[in-house]
JSON list of C-alpha atoms and ligand atoms in Angstrom, two decimals:
[
{"chain": "A", "resi": 1, "resn": "UNK", "atom": "CA", "xyz": [-0.41, -23.66, 4.44]},
{"chain": "A", "resi": 2, "resn": "UNK", "atom": "CA", "xyz": [0.50, -20.33, 2.92]},
{"chain": "A", "resi": 3, "resn": "UNK", "atom": "CA", "xyz": [-1.21, -19.39, -0.33]},
{"chain": "A", "resi": 4, "resn": "UNK", "atom": "CA", "xyz": [0.80, -17.51, -2.94]},
{"chain": "A", "resi": 5, "resn": "UNK", "atom": "CA", "xyz": [-0.69, -15.88, -6.03]},
{"chain": "A", "resi": 6, "resn": "UNK", "atom": "CA", "xyz": [1.52, -15.64, -9.13]},
{"chain": "A", "resi": 7, "resn": "UNK", "atom": "CA", "xyz": [0.86, -13.54, -12.24]},
{"chain": "A", "resi": 8, "resn": "UNK", "atom": "CA", "xyz": [1.01, -15.22, -15.66]},
{"chain": "A", "resi": 9, "resn": "UNK", "atom": "CA", "xyz": [1.72, -14.13, -19.20]},
{"chain": "A", "resi": 10, "resn": "UNK", "atom": "CA", "xyz": [-0.70, -14.92, -21.99]},
{"chain": "A", "resi": 11, "resn": "UNK", "atom": "CA", "xyz": [0.28, -16.88, -25.06]},
{"chain": "A", "resi": 12, "resn": "UNK", "atom": "CA", "xyz": [-2.21, -17.96, -27.71]},
{"chain": "A", "resi": 13, "resn": "UNK", "atom": "CA", "xyz": [-5.21, -17.92, -25.36]},
{"chain": "A", "resi": 14, "resn": "UNK", "atom": "CA", "xyz": [-3.32, -19.68, -22.59]},
{"chain": "A", "resi": 15, "resn": "UNK", "atom": "CA", "xyz": [-2.24, -18.23, -19.25]},
{"chain": "A", "resi": 16, "resn": "UNK", "atom": "CA", "xyz": [1.33, -19.42, -18.82]},
{"chain": "A", "resi": 17, "resn": "UNK", "atom": "CA", "xyz": [3.91, -19.56, -16.07]},
{"chain": "A", "resi": 18, "resn": "UNK", "atom": "CA", "xyz": [7.36, -21.14, -15.97]},
{"chain": "A", "resi": 19, "resn": "UNK", "atom": "CA", "xyz": [7.33, -24.12, -13.63]},
{"chain": "A", "resi": 20, "resn": "UNK", "atom": "CA", "xyz": [10.35, -22.73, -11.68]},
{"chain": "A", "resi": 21, "resn": "UNK", "atom": "CA", "xyz": [8.06, -20.28, -9.81]},
{"chain": "A", "resi": 22, "resn": "UNK", "atom": "CA", "xyz": [5.68, -22.94, -8.56]},
{"chain": "A", "resi": 23, "resn": "UNK", "atom": "CA", "xyz": [8.54, -25.32, -7.80]},
{"chain": "A", "resi": 24, "resn": "UNK", "atom": "CA", "xyz": [10.26, -22.71, -5.63]},
{"chain": "A", "resi": 25, "resn": "UNK", "atom": "CA", "xyz": [7.03, -22.13, -3.65]},
{"chain": "A", "resi": 26, "resn": "UNK", "atom": "CA", "xyz": [6.63, -25.91, -3.35]},
{"chain": "A", "resi": 27, "resn": "UNK", "atom": "CA", "xyz": [10.21, -26.09, -2.09]},
{"chain": "A", "resi": 28, "resn": "UNK", "atom": "CA", "xyz": [9.13, -23.79, 0.75]},
{"chain": "A", "resi": 29, "resn": "UNK", "atom": "CA", "xyz": [6.05, -25.95, 1.45]},
{"chain": "A", "resi": 30, "resn": "UNK", "atom": "CA", "xyz": [3.70, -23.28, 0.13]},
{"chain": "A", "resi": 31, "resn": "UNK", "atom": "CA", "xyz": [0.69, -23.45, -2.16]},
{"chain": "A", "resi": 32, "resn": "UNK", "atom": "CA", "xyz": [0.78, -21.45, -5.36]},
{"chain": "A", "resi": 33, "resn": "UNK", "atom": "CA", "xyz": [-2.00, -20.27, -7.64]},
{"chain": "A", "resi": 34, "resn": "UNK", "atom": "CA", "xyz": [-1.66, -18.84, -11.11]},
{"chain": "A", "resi": 35, "resn": "UNK", "atom": "CA", "xyz": [-3.98, -15.87, -11.56]},
{"chain": "A", "resi": 36, "resn": "UNK", "atom": "CA", "xyz": [-6.06, -15.14, -14.65]},
{"chain": "A", "resi": 37, "resn": "UNK", "atom": "CA", "xyz": [-5.46, -11.80, -16.37]},
{"chain": "A", "resi": 38, "resn": "UNK", "atom": "CA", "xyz": [-8.08, -9.23, -15.44]},
{"chain": "A", "resi": 39, "resn": "UNK", "atom": "CA", "xyz": [-8.02, -5.58, -14.49]},
{"chain": "A", "resi": 40, "resn": "UNK", "atom": "CA", "xyz": [-11.30, -5.95, -12.55]},
{"chain": "A", "resi": 41, "resn": "UNK", "atom": "CA", "xyz": [-10.25, -4.60, -9.16]},
{"chain": "A", "resi": 42, "resn": "UNK", "atom": "CA", "xyz": [-13.12, -6.27, -7.32]},
{"chain": "A", "resi": 43, "resn": "UNK", "atom": "CA", "xyz": [-11.92, -9.64, -8.59]},
{"chain": "A", "resi": 44, "resn": "UNK", "atom": "CA", "xyz": [-8.26, -8.86, -7.90]},
{"chain": "A", "resi": 45, "resn": "UNK", "atom": "CA", "xyz": [-9.05, -7.70, -4.38]},
{"chain": "A", "resi": 46, "resn": "UNK", "atom": "CA", "xyz": [-11.02, -10.87, -3.70]},
{"chain": "A", "resi": 47, "resn": "UNK", "atom": "CA", "xyz": [-8.07, -12.96, -4.91]},
{"chain": "A", "resi": 48, "resn": "UNK", "atom": "CA", "xyz": [-5.69, -11.02, -2.64]},
{"chain": "A", "resi": 49, "resn": "UNK", "atom": "CA", "xyz": [-8.04, -11.33, 0.34]},
{"chain": "A", "resi": 50, "resn": "UNK", "atom": "CA", "xyz": [-8.08, -15.08, -0.11]},
{"chain": "A", "resi": 51, "resn": "UNK", "atom": "CA", "xyz": [-4.30, -15.33, -0.30]},
{"chain": "A", "resi": 52, "resn": "UNK", "atom": "CA", "xyz": [-1.25, -14.62, 1.85]},
{"chain": "A", "resi": 53, "resn": "UNK", "atom": "CA", "xyz": [1.37, -13.41, -0.61]},
{"chain": "A", "resi": 54, "resn": "UNK", "atom": "CA", "xyz": [1.92, -12.27, -4.18]},
{"chain": "A", "resi": 55, "resn": "UNK", "atom": "CA", "xyz": [4.67, -12.91, -6.71]},
{"chain": "A", "resi": 56, "resn": "UNK", "atom": "CA", "xyz": [4.84, -10.54, -9.67]},
{"chain": "A", "resi": 57, "resn": "UNK", "atom": "CA", "xyz": [6.61, -12.76, -12.17]},
{"chain": "A", "resi": 58, "resn": "UNK", "atom": "CA", "xyz": [9.02, -12.15, -15.02]},
{"chain": "A", "resi": 59, "resn": "UNK", "atom": "CA", "xyz": [8.06, -11.47, -18.61]},
{"chain": "A", "resi": 60, "resn": "UNK", "atom": "CA", "xyz": [8.12, -8.98, -21.45]},
{"chain": "A", "resi": 61, "resn": "UNK", "atom": "CA", "xyz": [8.48, -5.22, -21.44]},
{"chain": "A", "resi": 62, "resn": "UNK", "atom": "CA", "xyz": [6.18, -2.76, -19.67]},
{"chain": "A", "resi": 63, "resn": "UNK", "atom": "CA", "xyz": [4.45, -0.28, -22.01]},
{"chain": "A", "resi": 64, "resn": "UNK", "atom": "CA", "xyz": [6.60, 2.92, -21.82]},
{"chain": "A", "resi": 65, "resn": "UNK", "atom": "CA", "xyz": [3.49, 5.16, -21.77]},
{"chain": "A", "resi": 66, "resn": "UNK", "atom": "CA", "xyz": [2.84, 3.75, -18.29]},
{"chain": "A", "resi": 67, "resn": "UNK", "atom": "CA", "xyz": [5.99, 5.47, -17.02]},
{"chain": "A", "resi": 68, "resn": "UNK", "atom": "CA", "xyz": [5.53, 8.57, -19.10]},
{"chain": "A", "resi": 69, "resn": "UNK", "atom": "CA", "xyz": [7.90, 7.84, -21.98]},
{"chain": "A", "resi": 70, "resn": "UNK", "atom": "CA", "xyz": [7.53, 7.40, -25.70]},
{"chain": "A", "resi": 71, "resn": "UNK", "atom": "CA", "xyz": [8.30, 3.97, -27.07]},
{"chain": "A", "resi": 72, "resn": "UNK", "atom": "CA", "xyz": [11.74, 3.59, -28.67]},
{"chain": "A", "resi": 73, "resn": "UNK", "atom": "CA", "xyz": [12.57, 0.95, -31.35]},
{"chain": "A", "resi": 74, "resn": "UNK", "atom": "CA", "xyz": [14.43, -1.40, -28.98]},
{"chain": "A", "resi": 75, "resn": "UNK", "atom": "CA", "xyz": [11.51, -1.69, -26.56]},
{"chain": "A", "resi": 76, "resn": "UNK", "atom": "CA", "xyz": [9.79, -5.08, -26.80]},
{"chain": "A", "resi": 77, "resn": "UNK", "atom": "CA", "xyz": [6.17, -5.73, -27.66]},
{"chain": "A", "resi": 78, "resn": "UNK", "atom": "CA", "xyz": [3.63, -4.68, -25.02]},
{"chain": "A", "resi": 79, "resn": "UNK", "atom": "CA", "xyz": [1.17, -6.96, -23.25]},
{"chain": "A", "resi": 80, "resn": "UNK", "atom": "CA", "xyz": [-1.52, -4.37, -22.39]},
{"chain": "A", "resi": 81, "resn": "UNK", "atom": "CA", "xyz": [-3.85, -6.68, -20.43]},
{"chain": "A", "resi": 82, "resn": "UNK", "atom": "CA", "xyz": [-0.98, -7.89, -18.32]},
{"chain": "A", "resi": 83, "resn": "UNK", "atom": "CA", "xyz": [0.22, -4.33, -17.69]},
{"chain": "A", "resi": 84, "resn": "UNK", "atom": "CA", "xyz": [-3.26, -3.26, -16.54]},
{"chain": "A", "resi": 85, "resn": "UNK", "atom": "CA", "xyz": [-3.66, -6.26, -14.31]},
{"chain": "A", "resi": 86, "resn": "UNK", "atom": "CA", "xyz": [-0.25, -6.13, -12.65]},
{"chain": "A", "resi": 87, "resn": "UNK", "atom": "CA", "xyz": [-0.35, -2.38, -12.06]},
{"chain": "A", "resi": 88, "resn": "UNK", "atom": "CA", "xyz": [-3.77, -2.71, -10.38]},
{"chain": "A", "resi": 89, "resn": "UNK", "atom": "CA", "xyz": [-2.67, -5.77, -8.41]},
{"chain": "A", "resi": 90, "resn": "UNK", "atom": "CA", "xyz": [0.54, -4.12, -7.22]},
{"chain": "A", "resi": 91, "resn": "UNK", "atom": "CA", "xyz": [-1.37, -1.00, -6.06]},
{"chain": "A", "resi": 92, "resn": "UNK", "atom": "CA", "xyz": [-3.90, -3.13, -4.18]},
{"chain": "A", "resi": 93, "resn": "UNK", "atom": "CA", "xyz": [-1.15, -5.24, -2.60]},
{"chain": "A", "resi": 94, "resn": "UNK", "atom": "CA", "xyz": [0.53, -2.05, -1.39]},
{"chain": "A", "resi": 95, "resn": "UNK", "atom": "CA", "xyz": [-2.74, -0.75, 0.09]},
{"chain": "A", "resi": 96, "resn": "UNK", "atom": "CA", "xyz": [-3.35, -4.08, 1.83]},
{"chain": "A", "resi": 97, "resn": "UNK", "atom": "CA", "xyz": [0.32, -4.50, 2.85]},
{"chain": "A", "resi": 98, "resn": "UNK", "atom": "CA", "xyz": [0.29, -7.92, 1.22]},
{"chain": "A", "resi": 99, "resn": "UNK", "atom": "CA", "xyz": [3.79, -9.43, 1.12]},
{"chain": "A", "resi": 100, "resn": "UNK", "atom": "CA", "xyz": [4.92, -8.97, -2.50]},
{"chain": "A", "resi": 101, "resn": "UNK", "atom": "CA", "xyz": [7.97, -10.38, -4.24]},
{"chain": "A", "resi": 102, "resn": "UNK", "atom": "CA", "xyz": [8.79, -8.83, -7.62]},
{"chain": "A", "resi": 103, "resn": "UNK", "atom": "CA", "xyz": [10.96, -10.77, -10.02]},
{"chain": "A", "resi": 104, "resn": "UNK", "atom": "CA", "xyz": [12.49, -9.24, -13.18]},
{"chain": "A", "resi": 105, "resn": "UNK", "atom": "CA", "xyz": [9.48, -7.71, -14.95]},
{"chain": "A", "resi": 106, "resn": "UNK", "atom": "CA", "xyz": [7.69, -7.79, -11.57]},
{"chain": "A", "resi": 107, "resn": "UNK", "atom": "CA", "xyz": [10.52, -5.70, -10.09]},
{"chain": "A", "resi": 108, "resn": "UNK", "atom": "CA", "xyz": [10.11, -3.24, -12.98]},
{"chain": "A", "resi": 109, "resn": "UNK", "atom": "CA", "xyz": [6.32, -3.12, -12.48]},
{"chain": "A", "resi": 110, "resn": "UNK", "atom": "CA", "xyz": [6.81, -2.31, -8.77]},
{"chain": "A", "resi": 111, "resn": "UNK", "atom": "CA", "xyz": [9.12, 0.54, -9.72]},
{"chain": "A", "resi": 112, "resn": "UNK", "atom": "CA", "xyz": [6.68, 2.00, -12.27]},
{"chain": "A", "resi": 113, "resn": "UNK", "atom": "CA", "xyz": [3.70, 1.75, -9.90]},
{"chain": "A", "resi": 114, "resn": "UNK", "atom": "CA", "xyz": [5.66, 3.92, -7.46]},
{"chain": "A", "resi": 115, "resn": "UNK", "atom": "CA", "xyz": [6.39, 6.50, -10.15]},
{"chain": "A", "resi": 116, "resn": "UNK", "atom": "CA", "xyz": [9.80, 5.26, -11.29]},
{"chain": "A", "resi": 117, "resn": "UNK", "atom": "CA", "xyz": [10.94, 4.83, -14.88]},
{"chain": "A", "resi": 118, "resn": "UNK", "atom": "CA", "xyz": [12.78, 2.19, -16.92]},
{"chain": "A", "resi": 119, "resn": "UNK", "atom": "CA", "xyz": [15.56, 2.03, -19.47]},
{"chain": "A", "resi": 120, "resn": "UNK", "atom": "CA", "xyz": [13.81, 0.67, -22.53]},
{"chain": "A", "resi": 121, "resn": "UNK", "atom": "CA", "xyz": [17.09, -0.98, -23.51]},
{"chain": "A", "resi": 122, "resn": "UNK", "atom": "CA", "xyz": [19.99, -0.67, -21.08]},
{"chain": "A", "resi": 123, "resn": "UNK", "atom": "CA", "xyz": [23.22, 0.59, -22.70]},
{"chain": "A", "resi": 124, "resn": "UNK", "atom": "CA", "xyz": [25.08, -2.45, -21.37]},
{"chain": "A", "resi": 125, "resn": "UNK", "atom": "CA", "xyz": [22.35, -4.89, -22.40]},
{"chain": "A", "resi": 126, "resn": "UNK", "atom": "CA", "xyz": [24.75, -7.53, -23.76]},
{"chain": "A", "resi": 127, "resn": "UNK", "atom": "CA", "xyz": [26.07, -8.06, -20.20]},
{"chain": "A", "resi": 128, "resn": "UNK", "atom": "CA", "xyz": [22.57, -8.63, -18.88]},
{"chain": "A", "resi": 129, "resn": "UNK", "atom": "CA", "xyz": [20.77, -10.43, -21.68]},
{"chain": "A", "resi": 130, "resn": "UNK", "atom": "CA", "xyz": [22.20, -13.86, -20.92]},
{"chain": "A", "resi": 131, "resn": "UNK", "atom": "CA", "xyz": [19.26, -16.08, -21.74]},
{"chain": "A", "resi": 132, "resn": "UNK", "atom": "CA", "xyz": [21.81, -18.68, -22.90]},
{"chain": "A", "resi": 133, "resn": "UNK", "atom": "CA", "xyz": [22.55, -19.36, -19.21]},
{"chain": "A", "resi": 134, "resn": "UNK", "atom": "CA", "xyz": [19.10, -19.00, -17.65]},
{"chain": "A", "resi": 135, "resn": "UNK", "atom": "CA", "xyz": [19.85, -20.80, -14.39]},
{"chain": "A", "resi": 136, "resn": "UNK", "atom": "CA", "xyz": [23.45, -19.77, -13.74]},
{"chain": "A", "resi": 137, "resn": "UNK", "atom": "CA", "xyz": [25.14, -16.84, -12.04]},
{"chain": "A", "resi": 138, "resn": "UNK", "atom": "CA", "xyz": [26.57, -14.71, -14.86]},
{"chain": "A", "resi": 139, "resn": "UNK", "atom": "CA", "xyz": [27.36, -11.48, -13.02]},
{"chain": "A", "resi": 140, "resn": "UNK", "atom": "CA", "xyz": [27.66, -10.34, -9.45]},
{"chain": "A", "resi": 141, "resn": "UNK", "atom": "CA", "xyz": [25.65, -7.74, -7.57]},
{"chain": "A", "resi": 142, "resn": "UNK", "atom": "CA", "xyz": [26.86, -5.80, -4.57]},
{"chain": "A", "resi": 143, "resn": "UNK", "atom": "CA", "xyz": [24.41, -5.71, -1.69]},
{"chain": "A", "resi": 144, "resn": "UNK", "atom": "CA", "xyz": [23.96, -2.68, 0.54]},
{"chain": "A", "resi": 145, "resn": "UNK", "atom": "CA", "xyz": [24.60, -3.26, 4.23]},
{"chain": "A", "resi": 146, "resn": "UNK", "atom": "CA", "xyz": [21.67, -2.34, 6.45]},
{"chain": "A", "resi": 147, "resn": "UNK", "atom": "CA", "xyz": [19.12, -3.47, 3.84]},
{"chain": "A", "resi": 148, "resn": "UNK", "atom": "CA", "xyz": [16.63, -6.26, 4.29]},
{"chain": "A", "resi": 149, "resn": "UNK", "atom": "CA", "xyz": [18.27, -8.01, 1.34]},
{"chain": "A", "resi": 150, "resn": "UNK", "atom": "CA", "xyz": [21.55, -7.95, 3.27]},
{"chain": "A", "resi": 151, "resn": "UNK", "atom": "CA", "xyz": [19.76, -9.29, 6.36]},
{"chain": "A", "resi": 152, "resn": "UNK", "atom": "CA", "xyz": [18.44, -12.16, 4.24]},
{"chain": "A", "resi": 153, "resn": "UNK", "atom": "CA", "xyz": [21.66, -13.07, 2.42]},
{"chain": "A", "resi": 154, "resn": "UNK", "atom": "CA", "xyz": [24.16, -11.96, 5.07]},
{"chain": "A", "resi": 155, "resn": "UNK", "atom": "CA", "xyz": [26.76, -10.97, 2.48]},
{"chain": "A", "resi": 156, "resn": "UNK", "atom": "CA", "xyz": [27.78, -7.95, 0.43]},
{"chain": "A", "resi": 157, "resn": "UNK", "atom": "CA", "xyz": [28.02, -9.72, -2.91]},
{"chain": "A", "resi": 158, "resn": "UNK", "atom": "CA", "xyz": [26.23, -12.55, -4.69]},
{"chain": "A", "resi": 159, "resn": "UNK", "atom": "CA", "xyz": [26.15, -14.05, -8.16]},
{"chain": "A", "resi": 160, "resn": "UNK", "atom": "CA", "xyz": [22.95, -13.72, -10.20]},
{"chain": "A", "resi": 161, "resn": "UNK", "atom": "CA", "xyz": [21.55, -14.85, -13.50]},
{"chain": "A", "resi": 162, "resn": "UNK", "atom": "CA", "xyz": [20.59, -12.11, -15.94]},
{"chain": "A", "resi": 163, "resn": "UNK", "atom": "CA", "xyz": [17.76, -12.33, -18.45]},
{"chain": "A", "resi": 164, "resn": "UNK", "atom": "CA", "xyz": [16.76, -8.74, -19.03]},
{"chain": "A", "resi": 165, "resn": "UNK", "atom": "CA", "xyz": [17.49, -5.97, -21.51]},
{"chain": "A", "resi": 166, "resn": "UNK", "atom": "CA", "xyz": [15.58, -3.32, -19.59]},
{"chain": "A", "resi": 167, "resn": "UNK", "atom": "CA", "xyz": [16.33, -1.89, -16.17]},
{"chain": "A", "resi": 168, "resn": "UNK", "atom": "CA", "xyz": [15.40, 0.63, -13.53]},
{"chain": "A", "resi": 169, "resn": "UNK", "atom": "CA", "xyz": [16.27, 4.21, -14.53]},
{"chain": "A", "resi": 170, "resn": "UNK", "atom": "CA", "xyz": [14.58, 6.50, -11.99]},
{"chain": "A", "resi": 171, "resn": "UNK", "atom": "CA", "xyz": [13.78, 4.75, -8.74]},
{"chain": "A", "resi": 172, "resn": "UNK", "atom": "CA", "xyz": [10.13, 4.84, -7.62]},
{"chain": "A", "resi": 173, "resn": "UNK", "atom": "CA", "xyz": [9.07, 6.92, -4.62]},
{"chain": "A", "resi": 174, "resn": "UNK", "atom": "CA", "xyz": [10.07, 5.47, -1.26]},
{"chain": "A", "resi": 175, "resn": "UNK", "atom": "CA", "xyz": [12.04, 2.58, -2.73]},
{"chain": "A", "resi": 176, "resn": "UNK", "atom": "CA", "xyz": [15.54, 1.95, -1.44]},
{"chain": "A", "resi": 177, "resn": "UNK", "atom": "CA", "xyz": [17.99, 0.42, -3.91]},
{"chain": "A", "resi": 178, "resn": "UNK", "atom": "CA", "xyz": [19.74, -2.55, -2.29]},
{"chain": "A", "resi": 179, "resn": "UNK", "atom": "CA", "xyz": [21.68, -4.33, -5.05]},
{"chain": "A", "resi": 180, "resn": "UNK", "atom": "CA", "xyz": [23.80, -3.05, -7.93]},
{"chain": "A", "resi": 181, "resn": "UNK", "atom": "CA", "xyz": [25.55, -4.73, -10.85]},
{"chain": "A", "resi": 182, "resn": "UNK", "atom": "CA", "xyz": [29.19, -3.70, -11.41]},
{"chain": "A", "resi": 183, "resn": "UNK", "atom": "CA", "xyz": [28.08, -1.39, -14.22]},
{"chain": "A", "resi": 184, "resn": "UNK", "atom": "CA", "xyz": [25.89, 0.47, -11.72]},
{"chain": "A", "resi": 185, "resn": "UNK", "atom": "CA", "xyz": [22.53, -0.91, -12.81]},
{"chain": "A", "resi": 186, "resn": "UNK", "atom": "CA", "xyz": [20.05, -1.28, -9.94]},
{"chain": "A", "resi": 187, "resn": "UNK", "atom": "CA", "xyz": [19.22, -4.95, -9.50]},
{"chain": "A", "resi": 188, "resn": "UNK", "atom": "CA", "xyz": [17.34, -4.94, -6.20]},
{"chain": "A", "resi": 189, "resn": "UNK", "atom": "CA", "xyz": [15.17, -2.66, -4.09]},
{"chain": "A", "resi": 190, "resn": "UNK", "atom": "CA", "xyz": [12.75, -2.73, -1.20]},
{"chain": "A", "resi": 191, "resn": "UNK", "atom": "CA", "xyz": [10.10, -0.49, 0.34]},
{"chain": "A", "resi": 192, "resn": "UNK", "atom": "CA", "xyz": [10.84, 0.03, 4.05]},
{"chain": "A", "resi": 193, "resn": "UNK", "atom": "CA", "xyz": [7.89, -0.09, 6.43]},
{"chain": "A", "resi": 194, "resn": "UNK", "atom": "CA", "xyz": [6.08, -2.84, 4.54]},
{"chain": "A", "resi": 195, "resn": "UNK", "atom": "CA", "xyz": [5.83, -6.45, 5.65]},
{"chain": "A", "resi": 196, "resn": "UNK", "atom": "CA", "xyz": [7.66, -7.45, 2.49]},
{"chain": "A", "resi": 197, "resn": "UNK", "atom": "CA", "xyz": [7.80, -5.39, -0.68]},
{"chain": "A", "resi": 198, "resn": "UNK", "atom": "CA", "xyz": [11.02, -6.45, -2.30]},
{"chain": "A", "resi": 199, "resn": "UNK", "atom": "CA", "xyz": [12.07, -6.84, -5.90]},
{"chain": "A", "resi": 200, "resn": "UNK", "atom": "CA", "xyz": [15.06, -8.21, -7.75]},
{"chain": "A", "resi": 201, "resn": "UNK", "atom": "CA", "xyz": [16.04, -7.87, -11.38]},
{"chain": "A", "resi": 202, "resn": "UNK", "atom": "CA", "xyz": [17.33, -11.44, -11.55]},
{"chain": "A", "resi": 203, "resn": "UNK", "atom": "CA", "xyz": [15.43, -14.74, -11.49]},
{"chain": "A", "resi": 204, "resn": "UNK", "atom": "CA", "xyz": [15.94, -16.47, -8.12]},
{"chain": "A", "resi": 205, "resn": "UNK", "atom": "CA", "xyz": [13.23, -19.02, -9.00]},
{"chain": "A", "resi": 206, "resn": "UNK", "atom": "CA", "xyz": [15.51, -20.36, -11.78]},
{"chain": "A", "resi": 207, "resn": "UNK", "atom": "CA", "xyz": [18.47, -20.57, -9.37]},
{"chain": "A", "resi": 208, "resn": "UNK", "atom": "CA", "xyz": [16.46, -22.11, -6.55]},
{"chain": "A", "resi": 209, "resn": "UNK", "atom": "CA", "xyz": [17.51, -25.70, -7.22]},
{"chain": "A", "resi": 210, "resn": "UNK", "atom": "CA", "xyz": [21.25, -24.93, -7.28]},
{"chain": "A", "resi": 211, "resn": "UNK", "atom": "CA", "xyz": [21.95, -21.78, -5.28]},
{"chain": "A", "resi": 212, "resn": "UNK", "atom": "CA", "xyz": [21.50, -21.30, -1.55]},
{"chain": "A", "resi": 213, "resn": "UNK", "atom": "CA", "xyz": [21.02, -17.53, -1.90]},
{"chain": "A", "resi": 214, "resn": "UNK", "atom": "CA", "xyz": [18.01, -18.05, -4.15]},
{"chain": "A", "resi": 215, "resn": "UNK", "atom": "CA", "xyz": [16.52, -20.39, -1.56]},
{"chain": "A", "resi": 216, "resn": "UNK", "atom": "CA", "xyz": [17.17, -17.82, 1.19]},
{"chain": "A", "resi": 217, "resn": "UNK", "atom": "CA", "xyz": [15.19, -15.20, -0.77]},
{"chain": "A", "resi": 218, "resn": "UNK", "atom": "CA", "xyz": [12.16, -17.45, -1.17]},
{"chain": "A", "resi": 219, "resn": "UNK", "atom": "CA", "xyz": [12.42, -18.56, 2.46]},
{"chain": "A", "resi": 220, "resn": "UNK", "atom": "CA", "xyz": [12.45, -14.90, 3.61]},
{"chain": "A", "resi": 221, "resn": "UNK", "atom": "CA", "xyz": [9.43, -14.09, 1.45]},
{"chain": "A", "resi": 222, "resn": "UNK", "atom": "CA", "xyz": [7.54, -17.11, 2.78]},
{"chain": "A", "resi": 223, "resn": "UNK", "atom": "CA", "xyz": [8.50, -16.18, 6.37]},
{"chain": "A", "resi": 224, "resn": "UNK", "atom": "CA", "xyz": [6.98, -12.71, 5.83]},
{"chain": "A", "resi": 225, "resn": "UNK", "atom": "CA", "xyz": [3.76, -14.28, 4.58]},
{"chain": "A", "resi": 226, "resn": "UNK", "atom": "CA", "xyz": [1.46, -14.86, 7.52]},
{"chain": "A", "resi": 227, "resn": "UNK", "atom": "CA", "xyz": [-0.58, -17.89, 6.50]},
{"chain": "A", "resi": 228, "resn": "UNK", "atom": "CA", "xyz": [-4.19, -18.51, 7.48]},
{"chain": "B", "resi": 301, "resn": "MN", "atom": "MN1", "xyz": [21.54, -8.29, -14.76]}
]
């Protein structure tokens, strides 16, 4: 069976992960493993070598210094150990061409690792910060024809949940934007030439139980994962 690593957040000396991530991997008959937080590249590489795919999960804000900006008051608290770990992990996964699925914060991490920047608080944040409806489609995104995302979903528009107040400002090098909210915010991208290096700003793991498009995304990720 295919082994998927998932990054956690840390809360009061506990590594935590919302059950939706593991349930979505289970739904695809995959095995999932929550990583510890470490920036030790030897350890991270060994984890990646023993696995088949990586999910960079959702969470808090990336430290602005990591994309060359000064912190503004609306930027959330940083999680420095998590930043270090996920940046290192994402770079290693790119080097190894490990299938990588970035979700929300994970999508933002991917962008920063490739030299992109973030809005510390998007101007239209009230349209996107809809934590009151965590599992429901609250806005649509248009999907670019010719993209892998379009190949997966086979449509030019889908409904997504929206639990973010930050967003992609400058796109990272080589990334192709594939999904846009009506206000123009980038909500999906992919890196052509890789087995699977795709990120979305929304949370498909939370829509997995109810929405076919969320299931299609996880199925496509798992299909790109080779298994051992
Ligand atoms: Mn949104």
